[in-house]
Coordinates of C-alpha atoms and ligand atoms in Angstrom, one line a residue:
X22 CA -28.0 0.3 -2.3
X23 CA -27.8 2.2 1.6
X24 CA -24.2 2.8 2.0
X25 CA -25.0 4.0 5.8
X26 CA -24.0 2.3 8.5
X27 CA -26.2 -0.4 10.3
X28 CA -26.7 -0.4 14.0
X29 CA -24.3 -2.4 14.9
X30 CA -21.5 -1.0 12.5
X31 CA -21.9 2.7 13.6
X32 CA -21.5 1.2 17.2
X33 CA -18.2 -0.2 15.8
X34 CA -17.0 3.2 14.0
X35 CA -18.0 4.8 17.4
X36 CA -15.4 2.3 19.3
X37 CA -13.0 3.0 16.2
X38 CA -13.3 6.8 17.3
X39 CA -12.5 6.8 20.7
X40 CA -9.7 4.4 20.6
X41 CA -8.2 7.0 18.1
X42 CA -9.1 9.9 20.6
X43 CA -7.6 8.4 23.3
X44 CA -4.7 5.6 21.8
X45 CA -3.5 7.7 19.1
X46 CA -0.6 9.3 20.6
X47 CA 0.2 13.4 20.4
X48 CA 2.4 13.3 17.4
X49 CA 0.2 11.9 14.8
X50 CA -2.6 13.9 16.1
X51 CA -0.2 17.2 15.3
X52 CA 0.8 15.8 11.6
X53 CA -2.8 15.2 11.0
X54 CA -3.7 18.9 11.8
X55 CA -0.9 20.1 9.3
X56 CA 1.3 20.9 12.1
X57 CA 4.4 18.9 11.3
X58 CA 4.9 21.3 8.3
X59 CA 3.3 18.6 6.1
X60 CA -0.1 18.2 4.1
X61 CA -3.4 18.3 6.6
X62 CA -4.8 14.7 7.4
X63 CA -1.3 13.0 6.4
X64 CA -0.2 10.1 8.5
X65 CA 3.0 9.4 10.1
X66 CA 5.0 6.5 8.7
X67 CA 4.5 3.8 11.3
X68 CA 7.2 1.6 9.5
X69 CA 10.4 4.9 9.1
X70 CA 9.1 5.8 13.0
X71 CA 9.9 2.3 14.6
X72 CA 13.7 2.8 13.6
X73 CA 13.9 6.9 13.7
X74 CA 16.5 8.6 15.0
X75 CA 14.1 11.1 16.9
X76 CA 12.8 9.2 20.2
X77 CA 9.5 11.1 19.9
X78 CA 8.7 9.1 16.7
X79 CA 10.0 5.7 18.2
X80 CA 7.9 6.6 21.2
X81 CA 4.8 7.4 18.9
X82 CA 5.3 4.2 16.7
X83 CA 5.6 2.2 19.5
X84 CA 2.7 3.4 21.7
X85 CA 0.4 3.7 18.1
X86 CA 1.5 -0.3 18.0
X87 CA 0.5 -1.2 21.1
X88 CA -2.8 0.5 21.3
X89 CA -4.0 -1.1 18.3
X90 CA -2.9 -4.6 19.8
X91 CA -4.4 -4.0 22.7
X92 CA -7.7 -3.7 21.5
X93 CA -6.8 -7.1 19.3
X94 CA -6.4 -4.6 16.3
X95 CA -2.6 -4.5 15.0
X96 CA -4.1 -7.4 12.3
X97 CA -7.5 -6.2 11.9
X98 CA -8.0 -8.7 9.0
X99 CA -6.3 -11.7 10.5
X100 CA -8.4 -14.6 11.8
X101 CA -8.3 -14.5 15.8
X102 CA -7.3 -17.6 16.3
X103 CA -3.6 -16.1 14.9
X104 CA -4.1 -13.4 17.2
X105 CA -5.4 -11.0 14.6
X106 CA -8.8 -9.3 15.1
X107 CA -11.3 -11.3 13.0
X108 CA -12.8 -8.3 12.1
X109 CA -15.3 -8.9 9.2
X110 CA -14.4 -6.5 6.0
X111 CA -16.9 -3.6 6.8
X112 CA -15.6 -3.5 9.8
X113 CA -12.0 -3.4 8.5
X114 CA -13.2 -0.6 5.7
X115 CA -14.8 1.7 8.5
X116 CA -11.6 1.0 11.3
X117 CA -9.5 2.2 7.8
X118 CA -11.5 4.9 6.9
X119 CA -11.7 6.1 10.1
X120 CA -7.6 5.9 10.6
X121 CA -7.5 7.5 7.4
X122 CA -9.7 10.6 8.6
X123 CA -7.8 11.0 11.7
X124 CA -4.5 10.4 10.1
X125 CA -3.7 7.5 12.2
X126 CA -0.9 5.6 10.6
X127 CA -1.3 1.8 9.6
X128 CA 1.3 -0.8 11.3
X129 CA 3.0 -3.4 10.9
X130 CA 4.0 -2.9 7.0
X131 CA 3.8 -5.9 4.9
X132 CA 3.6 -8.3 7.2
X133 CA 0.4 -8.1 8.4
X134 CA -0.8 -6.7 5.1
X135 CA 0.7 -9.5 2.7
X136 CA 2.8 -12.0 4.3
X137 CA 0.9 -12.7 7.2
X138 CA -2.3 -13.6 5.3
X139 CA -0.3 -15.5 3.0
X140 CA 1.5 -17.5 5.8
X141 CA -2.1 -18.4 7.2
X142 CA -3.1 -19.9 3.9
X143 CA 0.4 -21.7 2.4
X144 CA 2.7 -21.9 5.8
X145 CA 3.3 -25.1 7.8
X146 CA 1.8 -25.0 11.5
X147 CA 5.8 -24.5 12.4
X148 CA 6.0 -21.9 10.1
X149 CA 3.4 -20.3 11.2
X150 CA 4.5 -20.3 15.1
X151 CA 8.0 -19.2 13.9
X152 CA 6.7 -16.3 12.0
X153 CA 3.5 -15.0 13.1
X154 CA 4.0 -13.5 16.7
X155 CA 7.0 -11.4 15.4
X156 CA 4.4 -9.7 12.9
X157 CA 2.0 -8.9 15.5
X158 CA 4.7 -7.7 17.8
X159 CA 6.1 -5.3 15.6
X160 CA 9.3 -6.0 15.9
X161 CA 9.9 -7.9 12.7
X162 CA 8.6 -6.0 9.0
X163 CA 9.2 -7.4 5.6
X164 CA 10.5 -5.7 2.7
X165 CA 8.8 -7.7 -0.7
X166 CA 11.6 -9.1 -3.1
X167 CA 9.5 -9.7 -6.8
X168 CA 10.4 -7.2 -9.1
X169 CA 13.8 -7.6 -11.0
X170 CA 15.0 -5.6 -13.4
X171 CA 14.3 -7.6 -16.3
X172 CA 11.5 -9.1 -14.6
X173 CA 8.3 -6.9 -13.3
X174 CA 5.1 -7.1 -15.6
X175 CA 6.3 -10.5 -16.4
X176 CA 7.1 -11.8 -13.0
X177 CA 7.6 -15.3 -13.8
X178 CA 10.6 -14.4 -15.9
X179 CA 12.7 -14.0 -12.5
X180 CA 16.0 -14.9 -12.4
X181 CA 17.3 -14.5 -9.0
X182 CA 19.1 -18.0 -8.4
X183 CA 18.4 -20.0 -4.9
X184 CA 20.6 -23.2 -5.1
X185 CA 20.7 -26.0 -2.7
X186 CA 23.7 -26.7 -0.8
X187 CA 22.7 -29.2 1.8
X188 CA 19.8 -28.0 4.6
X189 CA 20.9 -24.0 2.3
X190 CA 20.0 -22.2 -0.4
X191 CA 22.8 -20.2 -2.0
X192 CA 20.7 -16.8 -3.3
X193 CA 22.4 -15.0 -5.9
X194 CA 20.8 -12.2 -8.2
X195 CA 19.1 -8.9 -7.6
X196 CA 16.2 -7.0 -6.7
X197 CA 14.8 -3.8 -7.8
X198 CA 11.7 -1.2 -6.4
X199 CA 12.4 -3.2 -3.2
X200 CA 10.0 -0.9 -0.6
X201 CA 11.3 -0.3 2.8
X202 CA 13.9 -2.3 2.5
X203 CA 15.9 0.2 4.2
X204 CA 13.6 0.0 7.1
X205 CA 12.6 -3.9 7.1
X206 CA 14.2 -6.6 9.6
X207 CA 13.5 -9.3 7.2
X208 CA 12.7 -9.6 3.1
X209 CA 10.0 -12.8 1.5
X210 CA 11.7 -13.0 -1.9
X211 CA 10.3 -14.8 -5.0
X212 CA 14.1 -17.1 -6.5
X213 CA 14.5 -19.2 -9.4
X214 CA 15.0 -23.0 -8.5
X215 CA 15.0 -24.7 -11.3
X216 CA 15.7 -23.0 -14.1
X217 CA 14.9 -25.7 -16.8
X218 CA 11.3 -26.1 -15.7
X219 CA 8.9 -23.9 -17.2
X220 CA 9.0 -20.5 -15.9
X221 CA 6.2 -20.4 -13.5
X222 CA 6.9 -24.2 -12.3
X223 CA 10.8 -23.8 -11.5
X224 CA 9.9 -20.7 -8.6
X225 CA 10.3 -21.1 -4.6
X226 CA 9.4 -18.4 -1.9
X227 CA 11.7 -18.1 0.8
X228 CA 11.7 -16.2 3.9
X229 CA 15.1 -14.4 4.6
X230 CA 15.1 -13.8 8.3
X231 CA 18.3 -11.3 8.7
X232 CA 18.2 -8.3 5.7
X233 CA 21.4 -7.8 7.0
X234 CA 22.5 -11.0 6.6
X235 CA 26.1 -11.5 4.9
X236 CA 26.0 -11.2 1.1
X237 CA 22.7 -9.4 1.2
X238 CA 23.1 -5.6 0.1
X239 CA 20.4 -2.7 -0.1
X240 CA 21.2 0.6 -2.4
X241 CA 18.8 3.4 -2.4
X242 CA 16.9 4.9 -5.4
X243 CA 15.8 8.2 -4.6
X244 CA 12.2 8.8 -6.4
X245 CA 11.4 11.8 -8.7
X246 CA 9.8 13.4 -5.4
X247 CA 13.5 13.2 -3.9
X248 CA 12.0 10.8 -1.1
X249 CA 13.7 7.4 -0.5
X250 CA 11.3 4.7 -0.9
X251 CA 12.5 1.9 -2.4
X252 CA 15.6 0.3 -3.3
X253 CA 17.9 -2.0 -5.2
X254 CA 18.7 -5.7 -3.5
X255 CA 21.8 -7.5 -3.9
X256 CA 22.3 -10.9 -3.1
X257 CA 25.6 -12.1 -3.2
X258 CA 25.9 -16.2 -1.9
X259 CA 22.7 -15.3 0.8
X260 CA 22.2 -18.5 2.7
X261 CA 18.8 -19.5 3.5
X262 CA 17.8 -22.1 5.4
X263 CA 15.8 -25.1 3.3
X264 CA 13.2 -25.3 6.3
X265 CA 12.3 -21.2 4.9
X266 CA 10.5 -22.9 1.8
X267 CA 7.0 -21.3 1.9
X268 CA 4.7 -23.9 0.6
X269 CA 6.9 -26.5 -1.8
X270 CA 10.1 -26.0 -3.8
X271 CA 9.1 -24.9 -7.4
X272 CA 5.4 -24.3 -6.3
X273 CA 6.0 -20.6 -5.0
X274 CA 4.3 -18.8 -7.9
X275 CA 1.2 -20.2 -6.3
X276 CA 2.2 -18.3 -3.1
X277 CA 3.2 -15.4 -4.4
X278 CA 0.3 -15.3 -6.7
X279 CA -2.0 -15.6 -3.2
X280 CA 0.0 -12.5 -1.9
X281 CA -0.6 -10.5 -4.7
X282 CA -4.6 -11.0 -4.4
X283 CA -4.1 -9.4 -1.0
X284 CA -2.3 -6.7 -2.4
X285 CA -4.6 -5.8 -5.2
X286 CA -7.9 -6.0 -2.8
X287 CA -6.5 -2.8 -1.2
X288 CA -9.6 -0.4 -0.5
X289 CA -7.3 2.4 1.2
X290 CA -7.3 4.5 -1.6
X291 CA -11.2 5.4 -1.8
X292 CA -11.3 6.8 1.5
X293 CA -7.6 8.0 1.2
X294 CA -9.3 10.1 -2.2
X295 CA -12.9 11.3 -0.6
X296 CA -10.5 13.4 1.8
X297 CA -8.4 14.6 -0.5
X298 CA -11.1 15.9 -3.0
X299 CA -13.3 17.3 0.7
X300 CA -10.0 19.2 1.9
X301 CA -9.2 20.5 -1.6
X302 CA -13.2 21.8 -1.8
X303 CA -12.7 23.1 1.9
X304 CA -9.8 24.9 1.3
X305 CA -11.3 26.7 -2.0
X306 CA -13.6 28.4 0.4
X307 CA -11.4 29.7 2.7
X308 CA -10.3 33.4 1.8
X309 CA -6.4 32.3 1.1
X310 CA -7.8 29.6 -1.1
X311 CA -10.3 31.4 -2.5
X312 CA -7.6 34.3 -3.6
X313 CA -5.2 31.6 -4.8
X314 CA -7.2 29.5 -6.7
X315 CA -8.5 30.2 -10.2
X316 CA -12.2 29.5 -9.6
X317 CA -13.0 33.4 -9.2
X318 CA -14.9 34.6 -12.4
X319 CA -17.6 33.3 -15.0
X320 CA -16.9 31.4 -18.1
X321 CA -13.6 30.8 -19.9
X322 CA -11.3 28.8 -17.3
X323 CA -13.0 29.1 -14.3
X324 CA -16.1 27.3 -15.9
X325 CA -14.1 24.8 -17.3
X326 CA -12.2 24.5 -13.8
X327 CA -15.8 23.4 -11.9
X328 CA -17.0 21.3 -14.2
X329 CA -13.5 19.5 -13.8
X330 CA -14.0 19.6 -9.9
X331 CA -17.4 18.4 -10.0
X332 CA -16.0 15.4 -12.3
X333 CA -13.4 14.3 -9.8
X334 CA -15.9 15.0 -7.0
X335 CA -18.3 12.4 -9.2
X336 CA -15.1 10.2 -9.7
X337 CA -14.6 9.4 -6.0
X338 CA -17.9 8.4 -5.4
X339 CA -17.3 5.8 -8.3
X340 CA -13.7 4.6 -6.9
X341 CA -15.9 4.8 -3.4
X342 CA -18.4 2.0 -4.9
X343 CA -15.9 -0.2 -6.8
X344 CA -14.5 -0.5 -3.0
X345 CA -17.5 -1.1 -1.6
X346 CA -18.4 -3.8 -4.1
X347 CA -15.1 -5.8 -3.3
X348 CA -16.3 -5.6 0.4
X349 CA -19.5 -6.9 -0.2
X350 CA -18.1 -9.7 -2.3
X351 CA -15.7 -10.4 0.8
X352 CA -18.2 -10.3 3.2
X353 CA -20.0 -13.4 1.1
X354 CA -16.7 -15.4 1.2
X355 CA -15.9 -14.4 -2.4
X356 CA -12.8 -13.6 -3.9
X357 CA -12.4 -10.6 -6.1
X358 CA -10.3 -11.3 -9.0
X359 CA -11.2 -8.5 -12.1
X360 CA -12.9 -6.6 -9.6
X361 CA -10.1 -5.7 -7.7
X362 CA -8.5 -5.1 -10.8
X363 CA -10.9 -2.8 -11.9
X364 CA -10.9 -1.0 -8.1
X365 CA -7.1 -0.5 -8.0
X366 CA -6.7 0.7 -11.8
X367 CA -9.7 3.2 -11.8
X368 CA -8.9 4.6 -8.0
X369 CA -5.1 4.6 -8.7
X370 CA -6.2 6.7 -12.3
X371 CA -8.8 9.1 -10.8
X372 CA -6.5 9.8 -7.8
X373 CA -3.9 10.9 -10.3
X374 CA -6.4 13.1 -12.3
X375 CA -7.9 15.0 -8.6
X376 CA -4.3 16.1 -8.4
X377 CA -3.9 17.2 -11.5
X378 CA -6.8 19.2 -11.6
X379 CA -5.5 20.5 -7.7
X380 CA -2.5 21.6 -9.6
X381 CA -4.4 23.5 -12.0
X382 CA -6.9 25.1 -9.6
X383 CA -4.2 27.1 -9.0
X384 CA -2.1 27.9 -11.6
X385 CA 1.5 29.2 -11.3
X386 CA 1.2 28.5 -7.0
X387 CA 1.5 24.8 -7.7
X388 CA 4.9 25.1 -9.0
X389 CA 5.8 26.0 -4.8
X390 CA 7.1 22.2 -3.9
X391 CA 8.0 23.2 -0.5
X392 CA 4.6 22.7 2.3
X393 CA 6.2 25.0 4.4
X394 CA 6.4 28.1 2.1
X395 CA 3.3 30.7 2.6
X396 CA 2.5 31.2 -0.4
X397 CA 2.3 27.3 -1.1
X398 CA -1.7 26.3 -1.7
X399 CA -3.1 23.8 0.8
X400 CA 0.9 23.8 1.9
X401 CA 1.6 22.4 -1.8
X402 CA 0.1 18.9 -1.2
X403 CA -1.4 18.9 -4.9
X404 CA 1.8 19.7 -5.9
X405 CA 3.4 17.1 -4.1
X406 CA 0.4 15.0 -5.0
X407 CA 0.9 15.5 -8.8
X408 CA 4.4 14.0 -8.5
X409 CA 3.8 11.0 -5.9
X410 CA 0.6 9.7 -7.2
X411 CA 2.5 8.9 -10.7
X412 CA 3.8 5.1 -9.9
X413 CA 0.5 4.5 -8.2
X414 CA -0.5 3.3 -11.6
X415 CA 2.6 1.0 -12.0
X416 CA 3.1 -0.6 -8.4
X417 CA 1.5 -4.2 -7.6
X418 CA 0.6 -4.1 -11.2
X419 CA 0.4 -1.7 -14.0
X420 CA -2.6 -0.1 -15.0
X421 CA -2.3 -2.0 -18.7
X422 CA -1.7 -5.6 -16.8
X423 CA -4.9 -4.7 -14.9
X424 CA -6.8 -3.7 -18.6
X425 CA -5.4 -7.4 -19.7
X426 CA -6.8 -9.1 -16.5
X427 CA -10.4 -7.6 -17.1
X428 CA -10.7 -8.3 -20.8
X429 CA -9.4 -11.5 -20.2
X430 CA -11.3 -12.9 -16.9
X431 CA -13.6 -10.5 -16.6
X432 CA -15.3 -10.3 -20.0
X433 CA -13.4 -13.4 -20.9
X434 CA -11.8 -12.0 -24.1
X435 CA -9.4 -14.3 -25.5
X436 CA -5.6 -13.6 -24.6
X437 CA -3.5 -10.9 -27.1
Ligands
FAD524 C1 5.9 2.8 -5.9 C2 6.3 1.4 -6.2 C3 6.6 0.5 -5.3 C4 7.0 -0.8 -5.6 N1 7.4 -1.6 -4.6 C5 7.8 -2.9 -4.9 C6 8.2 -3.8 -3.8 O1 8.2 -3.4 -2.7 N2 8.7 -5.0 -4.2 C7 8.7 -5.4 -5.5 O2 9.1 -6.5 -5.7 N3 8.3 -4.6 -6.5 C8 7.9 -3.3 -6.2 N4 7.5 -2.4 -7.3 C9 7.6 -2.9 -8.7 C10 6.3 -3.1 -9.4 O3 5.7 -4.3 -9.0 C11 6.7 -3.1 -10.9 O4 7.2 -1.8 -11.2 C12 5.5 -3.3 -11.8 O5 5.1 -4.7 -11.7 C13 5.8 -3.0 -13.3 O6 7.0 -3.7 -13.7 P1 8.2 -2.9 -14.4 O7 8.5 -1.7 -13.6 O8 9.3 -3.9 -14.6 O9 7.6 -2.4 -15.8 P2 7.5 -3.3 -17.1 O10 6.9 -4.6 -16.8 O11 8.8 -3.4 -17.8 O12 6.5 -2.5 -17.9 C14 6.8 -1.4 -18.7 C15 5.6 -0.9 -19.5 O13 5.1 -1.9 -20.3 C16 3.7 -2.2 -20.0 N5 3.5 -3.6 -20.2 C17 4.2 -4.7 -19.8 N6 3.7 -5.9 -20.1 C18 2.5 -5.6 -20.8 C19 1.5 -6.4 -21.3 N7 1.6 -7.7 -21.3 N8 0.5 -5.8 -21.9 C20 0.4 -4.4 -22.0 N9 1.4 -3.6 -21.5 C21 2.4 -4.2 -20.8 C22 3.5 -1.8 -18.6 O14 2.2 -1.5 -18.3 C23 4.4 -0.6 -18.5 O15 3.7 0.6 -19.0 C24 7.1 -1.2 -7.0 C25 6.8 -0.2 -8.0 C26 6.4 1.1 -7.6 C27 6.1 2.0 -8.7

């Protein structure tokens, strides 16, 4: 199989280039280049900028925004006829692989990645007018309310209670891992309406409009990086209107179920890993690299050390090709199932191990956290690396709940 672009997609990466040469406003183009103190390629948070304190990120976010929607781009994958850009899903992989290269930020959070999509296939034509526009705006982003604390591998086990009091729901319960909920307008939560049915058949999905809506409380939980990412969610009598019923009361596992294929299909870690692993071999042949790295020498470790880089190098082509088979399935009209299983457990696993084996390159320097410290290696992004890519294997499904779905649908094993 020729991975190489076709005419007509290389005139589409071309387009993809210049919009990012000329939309993609100064301040992402300095973070790219390493010169916001951070790791080289890294992106700005397009979701944290909107709502910053400094106006030369709300500035950034907001012009980033409106470039992409300008050229019909801020929802690449939606259909056009909800103002998305209908773009088929090579031409979604190259416009993300490209962003990715240039360390152009993504937009629009959640919403356009899960909700939206979801909305087009279970929303009423009301809903959808309601919702949609504020999405592609960007002046409305979700935080995603599944995970509880009793309830994450085993989802349907949720017990946050929505009970109806006339055209309400009365929420009560909590949250955990909530993303961006500190950043997010609004929250789609997954609530327990009927708690005698069977689990999966007693579920609704509701749209809360307002995060900051009375009764509703966000607390921070402050990752083993130190970064605030996610949080806890409290809801505390939260009325929701009846008319934010996504799909029918007691049927929203099916929804939420349809979200979660969209966020296990995600192919942004491939091309996220192929820089990572070109940077880290770049940087080994520069002369600070070169002096801080343990590659200098034959046999004992620094044998052992290239053999592991030429694995990981051989590992991202892999990850690479598990990507590019769920876009070839997409681009039939299929829907991946196991395969994106496979996709986001294998890339989410080898992306842990190119870290790893970043951190060992060189020795004692990776235990320098900070990127601006000199003697950091490649401004201690393996380091940081090492610790952030740990819950990639846990988030939108842990690496043993994707194991389960590929013995059991894809090699049709029977059930444990
Ligand atoms: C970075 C990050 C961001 C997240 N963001 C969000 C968010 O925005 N919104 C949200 O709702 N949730 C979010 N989550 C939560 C995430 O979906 C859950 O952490 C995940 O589903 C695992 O659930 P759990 O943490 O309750 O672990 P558990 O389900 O308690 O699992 C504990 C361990 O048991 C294993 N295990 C469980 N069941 C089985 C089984 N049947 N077979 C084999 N092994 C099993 C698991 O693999 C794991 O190792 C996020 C998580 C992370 C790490």
């Amino acid at each position: 199989m020729d991975w190489a672009d076709n005419a007509e997609q290389a005139a589409f990466r071309t387009e993809v280039k210049q919009l990012l040469d000329q939309g993609l406003p100064d301040l992402y183009k300095r973070l790219a280049k390493g010169e916001g103190g951070g790791e080289e390629g890294q992106a700005g948070d397009w979701v944290a900028d909107r709502k910053a304190a400094e106006p030369e990120r709300r500035e950034a976010a907001k012009a980033w925004g409106d470039a992409l929607a300008a050229r019909g781009w801020f929802a690449p994958q939606w259909p056009k006829e909800y103002g998305g850009g209908g773009l088929s899903p090579m031409e979604q992989f190259i416009l993300r692989q490209e962003m990715a290269l240039a360390g152009a930020p993504t937009v629009g959070g959640s919403g356009v990645s899960l909700l939206g999509p979801t909305l087009i296939v279970h929303a009423s034509d009301e809903q959808k007018k309601k919702y949609l526009p504020d999405i592609l705006s960007g002046s409305k982003v979700y935080a995603q309310g599944y995970s509880e604390p009793g309830s994450g591998s085993d989802l349907a086990s949720l017990q946050t209670r929505a009970v109806k009091d006339g055209d309400e729901y009365v929420l009560n319960g909590q949250k955990i891992w909530t993303s961006g909920a500190h950043h997010a307008d609004a929250l789609f939560a997954l609530t327990r309406t009927d708690p005698d049915a069977p689990k999966h058949r007693g579920i609704t999905f509701l749209v809360l409009d307002d995060i900051k809506a009375p009764g509703l409380t966000i607390r921070p939980l402050i990752n083993m990086a130190w970064k605030h990412g996610f949080n806890e969610t409290f809801f505390e009598d939260v009325r929701v209107p009846v008319a934010n019923v996504i799909g029918e009361e007691n049927r929203g596992w099916y929804v939420g179920a349809t979200l979660l294929d969209f966020e296990r299909s995600n192919i942004s870690g491939a091309v996220a890993q192929k820089r990572t692993i070109n940077s880290l071999l770049a940087y080994t042949k520069t002369d600070e690299g070169r002096n801080k790295s343990k590659l200098q020498g034959r046999g004992g470790e620094s044998t052992a050390l290239r053999t592991e880089l030429a694995e990981r190098f051989i590992e991202t082509g892999v990850g690479e090709n598990f990507s590019f088979r769920i876009i070839s399935m997409q681009n039939r009209g299929l829907i991946p199932n196991y395969e994106a299983s496979t996709a986001k457990m294998f890339i989410s696993e080898s992306g842990q191990r190119l870290q790893r084996t970043g951190t060992k390159l060189f020795g004692l320097y990776s235990n320098i956290w900070e990127p601006a410290d000199p003697r950091a290696p490649a401004k201690a992004s393996f380091t940081q690396g090492y610790v952030t890519s740990v819950p990639a294997t846990i988030a939108a499904g842990s690496s043993e709940i994707q194991r389960n779905i590929i013995a059991t649908r894809g090699l049709g094993l029977p059930r444990g």
